């Protein structure tokens, strides 16, 4: 099997204007805060590709472990974290030197990562253990954990850092947590097998993509005190 590629879409022309070769079966892309670098998880190569977006090319591949999935890039635009889903591990990688370091042996199937707006906290879903972890990014240590619905997958966080949203794939629900305490605020039913979620800040809406082919949209203009409404 040859390498795969990531594509760039020009939003004005609606045309694909870049094709960048990376490793095999790219699963997830995260961008550096300054928009200069993309980090691509190569599911079948146990590595992540560092892509220079100005040049439109891969500059290096960094080894991690089996089935890399979620990733985030820190505000320094250099330090990133990557989950190795089938190895039950979390890695810290240096995008400039290509070095990787095992930070944490996790529970079963660590999948997705999100950072708090100030990057002091990082959240991780463990799909195989039905829980989410909060980590201190300065130390890499787990500071809190919370039970989720069955098989948590993707997460989103509100721009003010007050609410964390987790899709529960086999429960067909989304749970909203207080991001500072990890106390559950609300759980709502969605379509079959929710797989993706994002917070749209212009209108304060939470969008949920369901694997069975539907989308749910909720209003949530008060992330801490309010509840989501369809």
Short mmCIF file of C-alpha atoms in Angstrom, two decimals:
data_model
loop_
_atom_site.label_atom_id
_atom_site.label_comp_id
_atom_site.label_asym_id
_atom_site.label_seq_id
_atom_site.Cartn_x
_atom_site.Cartn_y
_atom_site.Cartn_z
CA UNK A 1 0.00 0.00 0.00
CA UNK A 2 1.40 3.39 -0.97
CA UNK A 3 1.27 6.64 0.94
CA UNK A 4 -1.88 8.70 1.30
CA UNK A 5 -2.45 12.43 0.94
CA UNK A 6 -4.22 15.38 2.50
CA UNK A 7 -5.98 17.99 0.35
CA UNK A 8 -6.50 21.72 0.76
CA UNK A 9 -9.75 23.37 -0.34
CA UNK A 10 -9.77 27.02 -1.44
CA UNK A 11 -12.95 28.36 0.19
CA UNK A 12 -13.32 31.17 -2.34
CA UNK A 13 -13.01 29.11 -5.52
CA UNK A 14 -14.31 25.85 -3.96
CA UNK A 15 -11.44 24.04 -5.67
CA UNK A 16 -8.78 21.71 -4.29
CA UNK A 17 -5.54 23.66 -4.67
CA UNK A 18 -3.02 21.48 -2.80
CA UNK A 19 -2.34 17.74 -2.57
CA UNK A 20 0.26 16.84 0.07
CA UNK A 21 1.59 13.31 0.41
CA UNK A 22 1.77 11.99 3.99
CA UNK A 23 1.86 8.55 5.61
CA UNK A 24 -0.65 5.75 5.20
CA UNK A 25 -4.32 6.30 6.11
CA UNK A 26 -4.37 9.80 7.65
CA UNK A 27 -6.97 9.85 10.42
CA UNK A 28 -6.81 13.28 12.02
CA UNK A 29 -5.36 16.73 11.29
CA UNK A 30 -4.57 19.42 13.84
CA UNK A 31 -3.22 22.89 13.05
CA UNK A 32 -0.66 24.93 14.93
CA UNK A 33 -2.15 28.10 16.47
CA UNK A 34 -0.16 30.30 14.06
CA UNK A 35 -1.47 28.33 11.06
CA UNK A 36 1.98 27.41 9.75
CA UNK A 37 1.97 23.66 10.42
CA UNK A 38 -0.45 20.77 10.13
CA UNK A 39 0.05 17.60 12.16
CA UNK A 40 -1.38 14.48 10.49
CA UNK A 41 -1.95 11.16 12.28
CA UNK A 42 -0.87 8.26 10.04
CA UNK A 43 -3.07 5.44 11.30
CA UNK A 44 -1.28 2.59 9.52
CA UNK A 45 2.31 3.88 9.88
CA UNK A 46 2.48 4.45 13.68
CA UNK A 47 3.67 7.97 12.95
CA UNK A 48 2.58 11.57 12.52
CA UNK A 49 3.46 13.79 9.56
CA UNK A 50 4.54 17.39 10.08
CA UNK A 51 3.35 19.45 7.11
CA UNK A 52 4.69 22.92 6.26
CA UNK A 53 1.56 24.68 5.03
CA UNK A 54 3.40 27.52 3.28
CA UNK A 55 5.45 25.07 1.24
CA UNK A 56 2.63 22.58 0.93
CA UNK A 57 4.85 19.61 1.75
CA UNK A 58 5.63 17.09 4.47
CA UNK A 59 8.85 18.05 6.25
CA UNK A 60 9.19 15.04 8.56
CA UNK A 61 7.49 11.98 10.01
CA UNK A 62 7.71 11.40 13.76
CA UNK A 63 7.34 7.83 15.11
CA UNK A 64 4.88 7.16 17.93
CA UNK A 65 3.07 3.84 18.33
CA UNK A 66 0.15 1.79 17.02
CA UNK A 67 -2.83 3.62 15.51
CA UNK A 68 -2.11 7.32 16.19
CA UNK A 69 -5.38 9.23 16.34
CA UNK A 70 -6.09 12.50 18.18
CA UNK A 71 -3.62 15.36 18.42
CA UNK A 72 -3.27 18.96 19.59
CA UNK A 73 -0.54 21.58 19.04
CA UNK A 74 0.43 23.86 21.93
CA UNK A 75 0.60 27.68 21.72
CA UNK A 76 4.37 27.51 21.25
CA UNK A 77 3.60 26.05 17.78
CA UNK A 78 6.22 23.38 18.45
CA UNK A 79 5.02 21.00 21.17
CA UNK A 80 2.23 18.59 20.30
CA UNK A 81 0.46 15.65 21.95
CA UNK A 82 -0.73 12.54 20.12
CA UNK A 83 -2.75 9.52 21.20
CA UNK A 84 -1.66 6.03 20.11
CA UNK A 85 -5.07 4.40 20.24
CA UNK A 86 -4.17 0.70 19.99
CA UNK A 87 -1.07 1.05 22.17
CA UNK A 88 -2.97 2.80 25.00
CA UNK A 89 -0.41 5.59 25.11
CA UNK A 90 -0.11 9.38 24.97
CA UNK A 91 2.96 10.98 23.36
CA UNK A 92 4.55 14.41 23.43
CA UNK A 93 6.31 15.28 20.17
CA UNK A 94 8.64 18.10 19.13
CA UNK A 95 7.60 19.31 15.68
CA UNK A 96 10.99 20.91 15.02
CA UNK A 97 13.39 18.17 16.11
CA UNK A 98 11.15 15.17 15.38
CA UNK A 99 11.64 13.72 18.87
CA UNK A 100 8.80 11.84 20.58
CA UNK A 101 8.35 11.00 24.26
CA UNK A 102 5.88 8.70 26.01
CA UNK A 103 3.97 10.85 28.49
CA UNK A 104 1.29 8.53 29.81
CA UNK A 105 0.14 4.92 29.68
CA UNK A 106 -3.59 5.43 29.39
CA UNK A 107 -6.70 3.32 29.72
CA UNK A 108 -8.12 1.45 26.75
CA UNK A 109 -8.29 3.17 23.36
CA UNK A 110 -7.29 6.80 23.97
CA UNK A 111 -8.91 8.60 21.07
CA UNK A 112 -9.37 12.36 21.04
CA UNK A 113 -7.67 15.39 22.58
CA UNK A 114 -8.69 19.01 23.13
CA UNK A 115 -6.91 21.88 24.87
CA UNK A 116 -8.46 24.47 27.15
CA UNK A 117 -8.27 27.99 25.64
CA UNK A 118 -5.31 28.90 27.85
CA UNK A 119 -3.68 25.51 27.11
CA UNK A 120 -3.17 24.78 30.82
CA UNK A 121 -5.46 21.74 30.65
CA UNK A 122 -5.86 18.95 28.11
CA UNK A 123 -8.79 16.57 27.84
CA UNK A 124 -8.59 13.00 26.54
CA UNK A 125 -11.30 10.45 25.77
CA UNK A 126 -10.70 6.78 26.49
CA UNK A 127 -13.15 5.02 24.20
CA UNK A 128 -12.53 1.57 25.62
CA UNK A 129 -12.98 2.61 29.25
CA UNK A 130 -15.95 5.00 28.86
CA UNK A 131 -14.26 7.93 30.55
CA UNK A 132 -12.59 11.25 29.92
CA UNK A 133 -9.43 12.53 31.59
CA UNK A 134 -8.21 16.02 32.38
CA UNK A 135 -4.42 16.42 32.30
CA UNK A 136 -2.13 19.20 33.46
CA UNK A 137 -0.18 20.14 30.33
CA UNK A 138 2.77 21.40 32.38
CA UNK A 139 3.34 18.01 34.02
CA UNK A 140 1.41 15.54 31.84
CA UNK A 141 -0.26 14.20 34.99
CA UNK A 142 -3.94 13.31 35.25
CA UNK A 143 -5.74 15.82 37.48
CA UNK A 144 -9.35 14.59 37.10
CA UNK A 145 -11.36 11.84 35.44
CA UNK A 146 -15.05 11.40 34.77
CA UNK A 147 -17.32 8.62 33.52
CA UNK A 148 -18.95 9.23 30.15
CA UNK A 149 -21.55 7.44 28.09
CA UNK A 150 -20.66 4.30 26.20
CA UNK A 151 -17.59 4.75 23.97
CA UNK A 152 -16.78 8.46 24.06
CA UNK A 153 -15.15 9.62 20.87
CA UNK A 154 -14.80 13.23 19.76
CA UNK A 155 -14.95 16.27 22.05
CA UNK A 156 -15.35 20.03 21.71
CA UNK A 157 -14.79 22.86 24.17
CA UNK A 158 -16.52 26.24 24.27
CA UNK A 159 -14.28 29.22 23.38
CA UNK A 160 -14.50 30.54 26.96
CA UNK A 161 -13.31 27.17 28.27
CA UNK A 162 -16.35 26.66 30.49
CA UNK A 163 -18.04 23.68 28.83
CA UNK A 164 -16.74 20.40 27.46
CA UNK A 165 -18.92 18.40 25.05
CA UNK A 166 -18.40 14.64 24.51
CA UNK A 167 -20.13 12.39 21.99
CA UNK A 168 -21.00 8.89 23.24
CA UNK A 169 -20.91 6.69 20.15
CA UNK A 170 -22.86 3.63 21.31
CA UNK A 171 -25.18 5.54 23.66
CA UNK A 172 -26.37 7.88 20.89
CA UNK A 173 -25.96 10.86 23.22
CA UNK A 174 -23.88 13.97 23.82
CA UNK A 175 -22.85 14.94 27.35
CA UNK A 176 -22.05 18.49 28.41
CA UNK A 177 -19.62 18.84 31.32
CA UNK A 178 -18.43 21.78 33.37
CA UNK A 179 -14.88 21.93 32.01
CA UNK A 180 -13.39 23.18 35.28
CA UNK A 181 -14.94 20.56 37.60
CA UNK A 182 -15.94 17.79 35.13
CA UNK A 183 -19.40 17.73 36.70
CA UNK A 184 -22.10 16.64 34.28
CA UNK A 185 -24.42 19.45 33.24
CA UNK A 186 -26.62 17.70 30.70
CA UNK A 187 -26.93 14.62 28.49
CA UNK A 188 -29.07 14.78 25.34
CA UNK A 189 -30.07 12.20 22.76
CA UNK A 190 -28.83 12.61 19.20
CA UNK A 191 -28.87 10.52 16.03
CA UNK A 192 -27.36 7.07 15.64
CA UNK A 193 -23.64 6.74 16.46
CA UNK A 194 -22.49 10.34 17.00
CA UNK A 195 -18.93 10.60 15.72
CA UNK A 196 -18.01 14.29 15.43
CA UNK A 197 -18.77 17.48 17.32
CA UNK A 198 -17.80 21.15 17.13
CA UNK A 199 -18.75 24.39 18.83
CA UNK A 200 -19.65 27.20 16.40
CA UNK A 201 -18.89 30.44 18.31
CA UNK A 202 -20.68 32.98 16.09
CA UNK A 203 -24.14 31.80 17.12
CA UNK A 204 -23.22 29.66 20.14
CA UNK A 205 -24.28 26.40 18.54
CA UNK A 206 -23.10 22.84 19.02
CA UNK A 207 -23.05 20.73 15.85
CA UNK A 208 -23.05 16.92 16.08
CA UNK A 209 -22.37 14.62 13.12
CA UNK A 210 -23.85 11.13 13.36
CA UNK A 211 -22.28 8.17 11.56
CA UNK A 212 -25.67 6.97 10.33
CA UNK A 213 -25.97 10.11 8.19
CA UNK A 214 -27.64 12.89 10.17
CA UNK A 215 -26.65 16.12 11.93
CA UNK A 216 -28.01 17.55 15.19
CA UNK A 217 -27.67 21.24 16.03
CA UNK A 218 -28.14 22.71 19.53
CA UNK A 219 -28.23 26.27 20.80
CA UNK A 220 -25.91 26.73 23.77
CA UNK A 221 -25.25 30.40 24.32
CA UNK A 222 -24.59 30.00 28.06
CA UNK A 223 -21.98 27.24 28.29
CA UNK A 224 -21.68 27.21 32.08
CA UNK A 225 -25.19 27.90 33.36
CA UNK A 226 -27.44 26.99 30.46
CA UNK A 227 -28.52 23.79 28.79
CA UNK A 228 -28.44 22.87 25.12
CA UNK A 229 -31.67 23.28 23.20
CA UNK A 230 -32.42 21.79 19.75
#
